[in-house]
CSV table of C-alpha atoms in Angstrom, one decimal:
chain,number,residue,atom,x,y,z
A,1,UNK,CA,-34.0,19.2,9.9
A,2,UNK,CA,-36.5,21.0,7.9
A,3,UNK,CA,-40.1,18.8,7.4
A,4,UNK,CA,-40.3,17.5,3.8
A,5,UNK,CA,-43.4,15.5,1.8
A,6,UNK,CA,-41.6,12.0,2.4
A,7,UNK,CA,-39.6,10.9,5.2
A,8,UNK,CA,-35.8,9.9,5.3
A,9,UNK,CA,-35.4,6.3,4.8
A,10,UNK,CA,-32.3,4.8,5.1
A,11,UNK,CA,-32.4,2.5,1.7
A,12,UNK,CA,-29.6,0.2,2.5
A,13,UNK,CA,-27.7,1.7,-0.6
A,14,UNK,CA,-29.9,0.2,-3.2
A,15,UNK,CA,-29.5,4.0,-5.2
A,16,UNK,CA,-32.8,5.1,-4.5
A,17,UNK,CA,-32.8,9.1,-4.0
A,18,UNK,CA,-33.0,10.0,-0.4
A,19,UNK,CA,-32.8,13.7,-0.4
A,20,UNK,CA,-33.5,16.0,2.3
A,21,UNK,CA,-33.5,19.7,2.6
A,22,UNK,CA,-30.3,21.4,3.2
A,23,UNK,CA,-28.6,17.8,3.1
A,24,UNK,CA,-25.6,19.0,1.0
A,25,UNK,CA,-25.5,22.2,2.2
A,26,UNK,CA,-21.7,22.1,3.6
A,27,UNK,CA,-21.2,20.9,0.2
A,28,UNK,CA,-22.5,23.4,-1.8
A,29,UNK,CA,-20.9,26.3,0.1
A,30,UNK,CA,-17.4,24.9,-1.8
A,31,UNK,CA,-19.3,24.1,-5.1
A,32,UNK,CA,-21.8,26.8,-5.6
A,33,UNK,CA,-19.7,30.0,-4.8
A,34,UNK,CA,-16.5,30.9,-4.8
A,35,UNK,CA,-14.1,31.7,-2.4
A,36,UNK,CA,-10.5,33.0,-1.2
A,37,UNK,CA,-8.9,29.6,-1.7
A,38,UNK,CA,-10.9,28.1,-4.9
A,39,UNK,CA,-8.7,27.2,-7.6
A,40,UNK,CA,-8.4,30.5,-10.0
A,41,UNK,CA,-10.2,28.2,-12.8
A,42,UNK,CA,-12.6,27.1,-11.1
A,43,UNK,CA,-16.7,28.2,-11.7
A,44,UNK,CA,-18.8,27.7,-9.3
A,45,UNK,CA,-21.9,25.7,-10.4
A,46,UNK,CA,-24.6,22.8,-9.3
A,47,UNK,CA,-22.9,21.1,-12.0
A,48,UNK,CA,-19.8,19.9,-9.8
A,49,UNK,CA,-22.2,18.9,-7.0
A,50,UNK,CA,-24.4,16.5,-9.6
A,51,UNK,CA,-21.2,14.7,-10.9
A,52,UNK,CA,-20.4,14.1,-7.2
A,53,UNK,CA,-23.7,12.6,-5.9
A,54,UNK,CA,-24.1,10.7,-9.3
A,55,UNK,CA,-21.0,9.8,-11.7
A,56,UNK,CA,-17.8,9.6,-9.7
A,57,UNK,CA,-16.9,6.6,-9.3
A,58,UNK,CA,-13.9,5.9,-6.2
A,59,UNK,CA,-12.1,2.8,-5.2
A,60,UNK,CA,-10.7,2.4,-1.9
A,61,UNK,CA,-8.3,-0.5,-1.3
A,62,UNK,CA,-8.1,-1.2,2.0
A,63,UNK,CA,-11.1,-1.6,5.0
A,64,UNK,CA,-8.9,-1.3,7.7
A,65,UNK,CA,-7.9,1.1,9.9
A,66,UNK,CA,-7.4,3.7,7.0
A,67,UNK,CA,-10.0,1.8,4.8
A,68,UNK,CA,-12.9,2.3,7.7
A,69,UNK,CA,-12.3,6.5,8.2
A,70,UNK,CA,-12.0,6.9,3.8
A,71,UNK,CA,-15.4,5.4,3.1
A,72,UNK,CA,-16.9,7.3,6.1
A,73,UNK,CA,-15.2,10.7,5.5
A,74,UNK,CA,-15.8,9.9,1.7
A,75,UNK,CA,-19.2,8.8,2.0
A,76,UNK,CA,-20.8,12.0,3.9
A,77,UNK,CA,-18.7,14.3,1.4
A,78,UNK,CA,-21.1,12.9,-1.3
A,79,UNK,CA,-19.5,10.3,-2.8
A,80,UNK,CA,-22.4,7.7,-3.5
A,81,UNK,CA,-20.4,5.1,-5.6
A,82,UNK,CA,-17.7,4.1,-3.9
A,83,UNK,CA,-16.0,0.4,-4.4
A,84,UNK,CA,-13.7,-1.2,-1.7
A,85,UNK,CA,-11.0,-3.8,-1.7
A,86,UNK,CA,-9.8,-5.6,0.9
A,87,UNK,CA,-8.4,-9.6,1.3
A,88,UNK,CA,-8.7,-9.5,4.7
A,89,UNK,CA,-11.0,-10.5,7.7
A,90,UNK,CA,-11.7,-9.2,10.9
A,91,UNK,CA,-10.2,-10.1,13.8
A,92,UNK,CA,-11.1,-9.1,17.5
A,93,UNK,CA,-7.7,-7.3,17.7
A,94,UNK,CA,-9.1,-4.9,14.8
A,95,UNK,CA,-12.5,-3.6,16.7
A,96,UNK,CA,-10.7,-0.8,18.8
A,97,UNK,CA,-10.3,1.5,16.0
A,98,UNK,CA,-11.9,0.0,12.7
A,99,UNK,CA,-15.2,1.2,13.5
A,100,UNK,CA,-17.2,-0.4,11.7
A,101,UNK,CA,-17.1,-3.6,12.6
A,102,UNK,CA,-18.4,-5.4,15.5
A,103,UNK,CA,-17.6,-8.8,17.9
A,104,UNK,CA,-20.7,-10.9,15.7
A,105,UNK,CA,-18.6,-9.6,12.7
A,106,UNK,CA,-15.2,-11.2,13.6
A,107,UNK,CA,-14.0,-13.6,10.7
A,108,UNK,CA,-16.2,-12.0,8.2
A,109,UNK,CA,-14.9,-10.4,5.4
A,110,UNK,CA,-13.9,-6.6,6.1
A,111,UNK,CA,-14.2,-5.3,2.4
A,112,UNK,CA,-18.3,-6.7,3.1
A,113,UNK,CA,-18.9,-5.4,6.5
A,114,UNK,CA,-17.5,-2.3,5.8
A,115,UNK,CA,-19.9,-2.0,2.5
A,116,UNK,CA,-23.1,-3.4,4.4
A,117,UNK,CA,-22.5,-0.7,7.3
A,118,UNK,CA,-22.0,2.7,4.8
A,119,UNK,CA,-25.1,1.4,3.3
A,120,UNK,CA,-27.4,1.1,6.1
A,121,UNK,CA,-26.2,4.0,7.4
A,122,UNK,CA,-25.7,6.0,5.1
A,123,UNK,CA,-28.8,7.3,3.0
A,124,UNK,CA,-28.0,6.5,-0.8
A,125,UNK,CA,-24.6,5.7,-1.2
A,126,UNK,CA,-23.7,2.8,-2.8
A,127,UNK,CA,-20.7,1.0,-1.6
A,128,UNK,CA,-19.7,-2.5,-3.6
A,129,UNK,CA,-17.3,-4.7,-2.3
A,130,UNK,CA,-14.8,-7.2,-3.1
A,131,UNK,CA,-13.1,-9.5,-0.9
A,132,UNK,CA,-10.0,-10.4,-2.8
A,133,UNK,CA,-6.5,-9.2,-4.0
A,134,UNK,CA,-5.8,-6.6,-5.6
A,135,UNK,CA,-4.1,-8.3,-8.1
A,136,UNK,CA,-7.1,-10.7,-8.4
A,137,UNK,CA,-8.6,-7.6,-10.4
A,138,UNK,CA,-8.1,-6.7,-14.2
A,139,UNK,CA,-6.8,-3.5,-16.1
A,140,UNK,CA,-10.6,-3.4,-16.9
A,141,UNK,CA,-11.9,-3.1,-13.2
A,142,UNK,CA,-9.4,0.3,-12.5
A,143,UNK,CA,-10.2,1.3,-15.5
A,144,UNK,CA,-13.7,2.0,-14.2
A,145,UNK,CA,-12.9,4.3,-12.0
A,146,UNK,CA,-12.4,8.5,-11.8
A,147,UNK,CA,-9.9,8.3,-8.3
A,148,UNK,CA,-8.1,5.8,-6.6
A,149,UNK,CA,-8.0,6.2,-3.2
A,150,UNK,CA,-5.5,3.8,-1.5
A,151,UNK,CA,-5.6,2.7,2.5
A,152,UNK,CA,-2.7,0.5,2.5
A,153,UNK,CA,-0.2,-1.2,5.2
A,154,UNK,CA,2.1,-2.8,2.4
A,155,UNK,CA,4.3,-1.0,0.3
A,156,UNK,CA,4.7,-4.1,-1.9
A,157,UNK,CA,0.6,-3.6,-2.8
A,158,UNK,CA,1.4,0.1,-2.9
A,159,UNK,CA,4.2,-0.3,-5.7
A,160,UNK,CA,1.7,-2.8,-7.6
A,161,UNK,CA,-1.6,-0.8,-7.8
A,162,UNK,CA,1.3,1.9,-8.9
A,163,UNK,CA,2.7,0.2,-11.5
A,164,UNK,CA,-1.5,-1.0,-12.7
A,165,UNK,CA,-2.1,2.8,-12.9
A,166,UNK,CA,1.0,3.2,-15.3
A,167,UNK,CA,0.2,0.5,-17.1
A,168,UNK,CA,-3.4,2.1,-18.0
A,169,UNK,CA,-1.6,5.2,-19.1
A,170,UNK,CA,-1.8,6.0,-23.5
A,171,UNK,CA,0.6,8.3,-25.1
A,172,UNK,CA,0.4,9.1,-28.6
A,173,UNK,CA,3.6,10.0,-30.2
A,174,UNK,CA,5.3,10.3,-27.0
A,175,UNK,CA,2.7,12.4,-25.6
A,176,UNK,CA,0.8,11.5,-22.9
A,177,UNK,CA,-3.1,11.3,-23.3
A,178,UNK,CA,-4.4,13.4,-20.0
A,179,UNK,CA,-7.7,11.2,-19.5
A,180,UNK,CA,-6.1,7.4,-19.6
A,181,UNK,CA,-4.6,9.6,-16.2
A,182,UNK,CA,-6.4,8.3,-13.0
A,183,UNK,CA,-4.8,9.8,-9.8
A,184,UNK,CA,-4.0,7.6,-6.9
A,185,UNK,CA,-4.5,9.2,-3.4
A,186,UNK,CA,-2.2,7.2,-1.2
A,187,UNK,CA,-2.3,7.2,2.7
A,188,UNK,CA,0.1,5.5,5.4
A,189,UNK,CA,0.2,5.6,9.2
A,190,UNK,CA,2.6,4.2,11.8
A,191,UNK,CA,1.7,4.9,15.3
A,192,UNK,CA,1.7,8.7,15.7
A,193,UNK,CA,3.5,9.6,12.4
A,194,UNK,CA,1.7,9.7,8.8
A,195,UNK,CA,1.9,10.5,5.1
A,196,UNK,CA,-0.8,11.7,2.5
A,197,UNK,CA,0.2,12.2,-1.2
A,198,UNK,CA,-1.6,12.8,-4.4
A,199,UNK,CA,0.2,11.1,-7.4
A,200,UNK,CA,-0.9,11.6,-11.0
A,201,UNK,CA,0.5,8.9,-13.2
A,202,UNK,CA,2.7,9.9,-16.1
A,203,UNK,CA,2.9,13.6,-14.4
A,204,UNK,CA,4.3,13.6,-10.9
A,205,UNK,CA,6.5,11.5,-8.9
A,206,UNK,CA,4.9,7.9,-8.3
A,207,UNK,CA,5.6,5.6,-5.6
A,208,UNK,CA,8.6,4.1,-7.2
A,209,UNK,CA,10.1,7.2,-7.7
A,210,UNK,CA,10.2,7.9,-3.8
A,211,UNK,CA,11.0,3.9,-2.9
A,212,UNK,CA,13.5,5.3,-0.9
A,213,UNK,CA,11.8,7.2,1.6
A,214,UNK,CA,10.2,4.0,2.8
A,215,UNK,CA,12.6,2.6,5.0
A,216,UNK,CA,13.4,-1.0,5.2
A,217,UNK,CA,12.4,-3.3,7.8
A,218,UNK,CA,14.4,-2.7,10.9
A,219,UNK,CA,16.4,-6.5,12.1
A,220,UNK,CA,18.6,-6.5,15.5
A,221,UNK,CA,21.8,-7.5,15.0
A,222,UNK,CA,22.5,-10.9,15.7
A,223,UNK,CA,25.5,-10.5,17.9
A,224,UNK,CA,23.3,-7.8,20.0
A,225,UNK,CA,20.5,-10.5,20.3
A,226,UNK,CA,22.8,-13.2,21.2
A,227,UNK,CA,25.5,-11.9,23.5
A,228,UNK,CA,24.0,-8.0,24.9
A,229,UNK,CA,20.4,-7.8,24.7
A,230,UNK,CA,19.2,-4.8,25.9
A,231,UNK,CA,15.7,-4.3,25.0
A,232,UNK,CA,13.1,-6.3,25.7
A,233,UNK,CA,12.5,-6.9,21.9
A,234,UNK,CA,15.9,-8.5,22.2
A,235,UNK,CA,14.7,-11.2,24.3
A,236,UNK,CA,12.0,-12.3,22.0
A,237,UNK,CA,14.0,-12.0,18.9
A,238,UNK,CA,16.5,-14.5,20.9
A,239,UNK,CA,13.6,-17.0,21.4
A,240,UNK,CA,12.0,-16.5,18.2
A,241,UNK,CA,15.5,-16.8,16.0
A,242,UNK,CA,17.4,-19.0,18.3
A,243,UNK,CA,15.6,-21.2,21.0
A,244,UNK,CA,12.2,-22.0,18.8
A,245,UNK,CA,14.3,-23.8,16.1
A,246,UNK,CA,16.8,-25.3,19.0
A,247,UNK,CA,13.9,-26.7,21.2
A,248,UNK,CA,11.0,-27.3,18.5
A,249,UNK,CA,8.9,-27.1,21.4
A,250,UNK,CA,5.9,-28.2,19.3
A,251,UNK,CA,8.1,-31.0,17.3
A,252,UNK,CA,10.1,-31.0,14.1
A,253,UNK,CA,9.5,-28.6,11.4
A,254,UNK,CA,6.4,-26.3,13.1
A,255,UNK,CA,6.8,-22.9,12.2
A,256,UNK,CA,6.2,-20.1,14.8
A,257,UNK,CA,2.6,-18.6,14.6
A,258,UNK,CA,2.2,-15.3,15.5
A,259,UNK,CA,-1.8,-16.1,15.3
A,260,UNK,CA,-1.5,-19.5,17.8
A,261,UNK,CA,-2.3,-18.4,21.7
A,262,UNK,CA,-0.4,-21.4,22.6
A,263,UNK,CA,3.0,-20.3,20.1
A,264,UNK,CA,3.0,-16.6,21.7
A,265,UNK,CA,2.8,-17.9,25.4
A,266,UNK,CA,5.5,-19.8,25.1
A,267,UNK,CA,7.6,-17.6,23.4
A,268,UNK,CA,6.6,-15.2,26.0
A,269,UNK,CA,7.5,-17.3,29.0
A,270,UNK,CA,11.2,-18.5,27.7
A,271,UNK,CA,11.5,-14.1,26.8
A,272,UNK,CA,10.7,-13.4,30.4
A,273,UNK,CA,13.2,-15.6,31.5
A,274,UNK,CA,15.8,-14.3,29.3
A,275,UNK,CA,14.9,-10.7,30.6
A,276,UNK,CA,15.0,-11.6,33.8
A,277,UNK,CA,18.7,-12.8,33.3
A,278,UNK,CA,19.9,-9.5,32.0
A,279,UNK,CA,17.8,-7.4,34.2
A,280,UNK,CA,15.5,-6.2,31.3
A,281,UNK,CA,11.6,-5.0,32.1
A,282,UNK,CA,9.1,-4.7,30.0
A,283,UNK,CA,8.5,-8.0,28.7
A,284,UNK,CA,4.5,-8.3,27.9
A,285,UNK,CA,2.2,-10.8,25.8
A,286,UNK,CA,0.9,-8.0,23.3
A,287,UNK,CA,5.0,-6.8,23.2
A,288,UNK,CA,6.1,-10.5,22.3
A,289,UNK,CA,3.1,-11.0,19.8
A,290,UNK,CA,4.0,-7.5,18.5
A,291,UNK,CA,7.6,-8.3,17.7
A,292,UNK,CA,6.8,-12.2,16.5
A,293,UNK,CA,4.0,-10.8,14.1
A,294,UNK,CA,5.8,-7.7,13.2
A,295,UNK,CA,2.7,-5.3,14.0
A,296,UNK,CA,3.2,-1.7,13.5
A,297,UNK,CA,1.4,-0.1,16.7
A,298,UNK,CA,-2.1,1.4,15.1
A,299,UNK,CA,-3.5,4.8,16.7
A,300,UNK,CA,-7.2,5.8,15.8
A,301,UNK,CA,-6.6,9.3,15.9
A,302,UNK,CA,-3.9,9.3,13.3
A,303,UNK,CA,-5.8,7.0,11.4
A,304,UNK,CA,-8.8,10.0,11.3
A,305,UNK,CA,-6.7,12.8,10.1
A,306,UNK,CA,-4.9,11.1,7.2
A,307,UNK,CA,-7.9,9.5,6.2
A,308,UNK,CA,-9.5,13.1,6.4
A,309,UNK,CA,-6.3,14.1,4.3
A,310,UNK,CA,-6.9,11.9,1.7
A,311,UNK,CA,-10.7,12.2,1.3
A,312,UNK,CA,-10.2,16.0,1.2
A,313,UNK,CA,-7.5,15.7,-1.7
A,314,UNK,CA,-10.2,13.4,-3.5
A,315,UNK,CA,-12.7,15.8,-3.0
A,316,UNK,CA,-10.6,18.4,-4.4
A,317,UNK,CA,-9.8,16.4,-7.3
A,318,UNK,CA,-13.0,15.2,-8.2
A,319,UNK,CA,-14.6,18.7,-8.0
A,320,UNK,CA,-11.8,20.7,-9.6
A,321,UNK,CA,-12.6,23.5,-7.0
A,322,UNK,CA,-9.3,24.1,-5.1
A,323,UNK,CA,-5.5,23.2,-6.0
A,324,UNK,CA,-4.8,19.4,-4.8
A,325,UNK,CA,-1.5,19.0,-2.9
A,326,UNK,CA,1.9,19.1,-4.2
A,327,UNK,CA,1.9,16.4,-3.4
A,328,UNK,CA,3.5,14.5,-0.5
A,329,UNK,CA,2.2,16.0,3.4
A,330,UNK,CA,3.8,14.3,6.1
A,331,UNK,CA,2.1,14.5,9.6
A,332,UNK,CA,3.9,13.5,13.1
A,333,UNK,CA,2.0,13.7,16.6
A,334,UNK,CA,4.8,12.3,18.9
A,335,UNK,CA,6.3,15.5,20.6
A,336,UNK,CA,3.7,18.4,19.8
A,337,UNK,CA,2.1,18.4,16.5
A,338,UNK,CA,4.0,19.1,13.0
A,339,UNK,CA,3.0,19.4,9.3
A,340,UNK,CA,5.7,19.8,6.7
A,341,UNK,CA,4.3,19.6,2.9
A,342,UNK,CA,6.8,19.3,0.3
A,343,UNK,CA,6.9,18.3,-3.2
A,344,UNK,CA,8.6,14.9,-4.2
A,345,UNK,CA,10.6,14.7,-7.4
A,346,UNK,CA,9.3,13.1,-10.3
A,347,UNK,CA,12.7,10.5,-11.1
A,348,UNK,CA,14.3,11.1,-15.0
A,349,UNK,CA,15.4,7.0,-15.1
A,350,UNK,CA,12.4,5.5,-12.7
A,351,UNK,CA,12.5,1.8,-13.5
A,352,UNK,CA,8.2,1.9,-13.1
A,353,UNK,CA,7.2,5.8,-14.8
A,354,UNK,CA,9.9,7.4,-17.1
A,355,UNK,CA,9.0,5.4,-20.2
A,356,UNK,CA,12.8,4.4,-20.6
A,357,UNK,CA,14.7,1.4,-20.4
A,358,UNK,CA,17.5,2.1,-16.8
A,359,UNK,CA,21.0,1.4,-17.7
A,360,UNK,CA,22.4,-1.6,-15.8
A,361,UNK,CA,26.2,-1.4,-15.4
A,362,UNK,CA,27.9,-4.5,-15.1
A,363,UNK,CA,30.8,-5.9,-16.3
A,364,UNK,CA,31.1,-8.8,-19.1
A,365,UNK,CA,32.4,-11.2,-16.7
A,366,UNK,CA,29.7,-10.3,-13.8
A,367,UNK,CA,27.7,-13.7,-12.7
A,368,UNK,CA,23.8,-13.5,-13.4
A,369,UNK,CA,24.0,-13.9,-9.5
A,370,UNK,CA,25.6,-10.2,-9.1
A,371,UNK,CA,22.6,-8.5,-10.8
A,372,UNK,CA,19.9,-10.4,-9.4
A,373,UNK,CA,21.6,-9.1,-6.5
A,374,UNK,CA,20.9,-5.5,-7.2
A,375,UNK,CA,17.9,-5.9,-8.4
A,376,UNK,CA,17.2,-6.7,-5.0
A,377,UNK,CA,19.4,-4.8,-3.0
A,378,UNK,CA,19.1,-1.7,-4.8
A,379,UNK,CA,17.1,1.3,-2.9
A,380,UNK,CA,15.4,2.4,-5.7
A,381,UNK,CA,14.3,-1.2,-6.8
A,382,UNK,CA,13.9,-3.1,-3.8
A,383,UNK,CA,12.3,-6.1,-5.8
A,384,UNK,CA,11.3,-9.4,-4.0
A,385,UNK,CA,11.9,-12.1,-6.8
A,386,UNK,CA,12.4,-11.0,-10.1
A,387,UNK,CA,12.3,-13.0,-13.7
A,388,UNK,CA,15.2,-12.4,-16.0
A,389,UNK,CA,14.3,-12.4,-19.6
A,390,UNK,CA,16.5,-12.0,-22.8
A,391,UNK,CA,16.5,-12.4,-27.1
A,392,UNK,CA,19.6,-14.7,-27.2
A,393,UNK,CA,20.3,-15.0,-30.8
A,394,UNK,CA,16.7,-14.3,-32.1
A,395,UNK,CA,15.3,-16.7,-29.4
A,396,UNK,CA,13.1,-15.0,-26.0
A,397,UNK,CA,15.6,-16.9,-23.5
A,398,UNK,CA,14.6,-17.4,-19.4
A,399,UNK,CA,17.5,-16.6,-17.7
A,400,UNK,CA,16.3,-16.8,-13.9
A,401,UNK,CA,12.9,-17.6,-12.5
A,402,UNK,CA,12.4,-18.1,-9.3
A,403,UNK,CA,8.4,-18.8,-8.4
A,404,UNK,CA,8.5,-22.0,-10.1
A,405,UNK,CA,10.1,-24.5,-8.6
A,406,UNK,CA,10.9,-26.6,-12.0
A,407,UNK,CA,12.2,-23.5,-14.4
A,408,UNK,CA,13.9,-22.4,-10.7
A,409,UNK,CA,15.9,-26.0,-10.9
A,410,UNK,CA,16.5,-25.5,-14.4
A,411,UNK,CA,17.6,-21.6,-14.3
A,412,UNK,CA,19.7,-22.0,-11.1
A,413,UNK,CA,22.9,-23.0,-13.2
A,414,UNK,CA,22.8,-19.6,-14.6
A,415,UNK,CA,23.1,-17.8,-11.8
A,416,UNK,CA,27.1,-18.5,-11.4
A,417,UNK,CA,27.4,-17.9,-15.3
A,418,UNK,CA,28.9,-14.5,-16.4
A,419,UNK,CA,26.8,-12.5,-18.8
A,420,UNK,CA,29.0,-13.2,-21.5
A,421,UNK,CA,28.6,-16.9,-21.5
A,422,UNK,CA,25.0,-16.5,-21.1
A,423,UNK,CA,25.3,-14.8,-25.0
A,424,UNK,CA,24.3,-11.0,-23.3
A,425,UNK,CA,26.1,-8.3,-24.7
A,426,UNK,CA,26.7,-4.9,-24.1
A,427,UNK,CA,23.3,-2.6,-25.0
A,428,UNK,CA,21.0,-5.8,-24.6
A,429,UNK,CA,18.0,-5.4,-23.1
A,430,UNK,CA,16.7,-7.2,-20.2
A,431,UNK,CA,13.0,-8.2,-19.6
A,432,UNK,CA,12.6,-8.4,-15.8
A,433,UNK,CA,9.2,-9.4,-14.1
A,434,UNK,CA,8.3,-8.8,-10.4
A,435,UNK,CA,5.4,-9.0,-7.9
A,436,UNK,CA,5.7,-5.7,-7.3
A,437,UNK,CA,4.7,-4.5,-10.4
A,438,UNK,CA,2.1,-6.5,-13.2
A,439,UNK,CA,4.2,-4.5,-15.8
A,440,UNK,CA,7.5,-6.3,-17.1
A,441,UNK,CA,10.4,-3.8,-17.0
A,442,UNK,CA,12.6,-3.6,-19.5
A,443,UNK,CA,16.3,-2.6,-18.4
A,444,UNK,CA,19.4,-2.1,-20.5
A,445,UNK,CA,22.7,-3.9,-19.9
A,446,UNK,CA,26.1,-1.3,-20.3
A,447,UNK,CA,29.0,-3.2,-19.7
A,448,UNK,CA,32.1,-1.5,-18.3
A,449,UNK,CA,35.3,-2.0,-18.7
């Protein structure tokens, strides 16, 4: 590094400039000339350059495995203020690949180690943190920001921070207003297989759009568990589904804790003897807490190159300077290494982007029950517990609600009435609230014949 007047100092992120010579150099050779792959719009200029070091403004949700690799990939790319959200804290299991925490750190607060460590490390960049829920957070605090950048191992919190970004969208006249658009980088990784896509609200296919290609959470079925276990999975499901209820081996009415050393060895012990008695191997602790907790195995390595995805698509985004993907990359490591990019399909009737009621078709003497049902059920819903809303003769009418226990008593009765004798008729519309979305949906009844 070149001598300069004043020396580096590492400020600890307070925003004090901490330049060097030839500090952004790999920057500037994509910023300040152009180039076989630059977008054909694009001028090159110290302009682009300034806006990254000084305006953009990114939010990563998530400090974990993902969360750790974005702010480092993000934060020696230039990005100086970055925000992180995370509800989590550390624990010893997560020090093997979220590198920047550390034993002393365990039970702290992710999103406010993560933050401390860019900052000390990091000469100048400016990393605020929040330890909280996303939904904990107002349309005013993503409104802040240029690029959401999203590190995620839920695709409930995926579909909600979704359906905030559509819910910040304006149109006049029908027409969309291109700067309420803030696109949402989104990144997922299970074991040696991963996903990056760029979404841009309003435009391009949003994660509701595609619920389908998440798949559901795989369940063994019962009679293989019970009767012709074959797996060593098998034999803890069989303890955790049947024998832990049976024998309450830590009395009446204590749930199984996938966190309690004392829960997991005994599930362990009663799943070795099971395997034993069908000749099954591969019975471990970290296998039984795996399948009692539901873990997803984490690899580091695939961690780092979606991360590096994702941070590239934000740098393209936020610089203008090459064409972002279109706009789903999937990326698998098992058997050899394989890329496929492809673009996903904006849906006509999604239930969380197109800007029209979905048609619900249901027959006059269907129970309430039946469509709950499907709002559940249905691939391209998938909601957890929704709240059915009507006009019933002038009046805004609760139908079902389920996350309070007293309108839940009260509303229950409904569910075993047909939607004629709850007053619904054929073209009413239907005011449905979920936790995967902090938009209500509105959704039109059709009644067949």
């Amino acid at each position: 590094m070149a001598d300069t007047d004043e020396p580096m100092v590492v400020d600890g992120g307070s925003g004090r400039s901490c330049e060097w010579e030839g500090r952004w150099n790999h920057v500037k050779k994509f910023l300040e000339r152009s180039g076989p792959f630059t977008h054909p719009d694009f001028e090159p200029s110290t302009e682009s350059m300034q806006f990254l070091l000084e305006t953009c403004k990114i939010l990563v949700i998530g400090a974990g495995g993902l969360g750790c690799e974005l702010l480092k990939d993000l934060a020696l790319s230039g990005f100086r203020n970055i925000h992180v959200v995370d509800m989590d804290t550390i624990d010893v299991s997560n020090l093997n690949r979220q590198f920047l925490f550390r034993p002393k750190d365990i039970g702290r607060p992710k999103a406010d180690v993560a933050a401390d460590f860019i900052n000390s490390r990091i000469p100048g960049c400016c990393v605020v943190p929040h330890f909280k829920k996303i939904q904990d957070l107002d349309e005013t605090f993503y409104r802040q920001f240029h690029i959401i950048v999203c590190g995620l191992d839920s695709i409930l919190a995926r579909r909600w921070m979704n359906g905030m970004l559509l819910s910040l969208l304006a149109y006049d006249d029908g027409v969309l207003d291109p700067s309420s658009i803030i696109p949402l980088i989104d990144g997922g990784t299970e074991g040696f297989k991963g996903n990056a896509r760029v979404i841009l609200p309003g435009m391009t296919a949003c994660i509701d759009c595609t619920l389908e290609l998440y798949p559901p959470q795989i369940n063994f079925p019962m009679c293989t568990i019970a009767s012709m276990p074959r797996l060593p999975e098998h034999c803890v499901e069989y303890v955790r589904m049947l024998q832990w209820p049976k024998e309450t081996p830590f009395g009446d009415g204590v749930v199984l804790d996938g966190d309690d050393p004392e829960h997991i060895q005994w599930v362990y012990q009663r799943s070795l003897e099971r395997a034993a008695e069908f000749k099954i191997t591969g019975v471990t602790y970290r296998l039984t807490q795996g399948v009692v907790k539901r873990i997803i195995p984490a690899v580091a390595s695939t961690n780092a190159v979606i991360a590096a995805a994702c941070a590239t698509e934000v740098f393209k985004l936020a610089t203008s300077a090459y064409i972002p993907l279109n706009n789903y990359m999937v990326f698998n490591d098992v058997d050899g290494l394989y890329t496929y990019t492809f673009e996903a399909e904006r849906k006509e009737d999604c239930s969380a982007c197109s800007q029209v009621p979905l048609d619900l078709h249901f027959s006059p003497t269907s129970k309430l029950q039946e469509l709950l049902d499907f709002l559940t059920e249905s691939a391209s819903l998938q909601m957890k517990s929704p709240a059915i809303t009507a006009t019933v003769e002038g009046k805004n009418k609760t139908l079902y609600l389920q996350s309070v226990a007293s309108i839940e008593q009260r509303t229950r009765p409904n569910l075993s009435k047909t939607l004629k004798d709850l007053g619904l008729s054929d073209g009413q519309e239907l005011a449905v609230a979920d936790v995967t979305t902090p938009q209500t949906m509105l959704f039109r009844l059709s009644f067949t014949l």
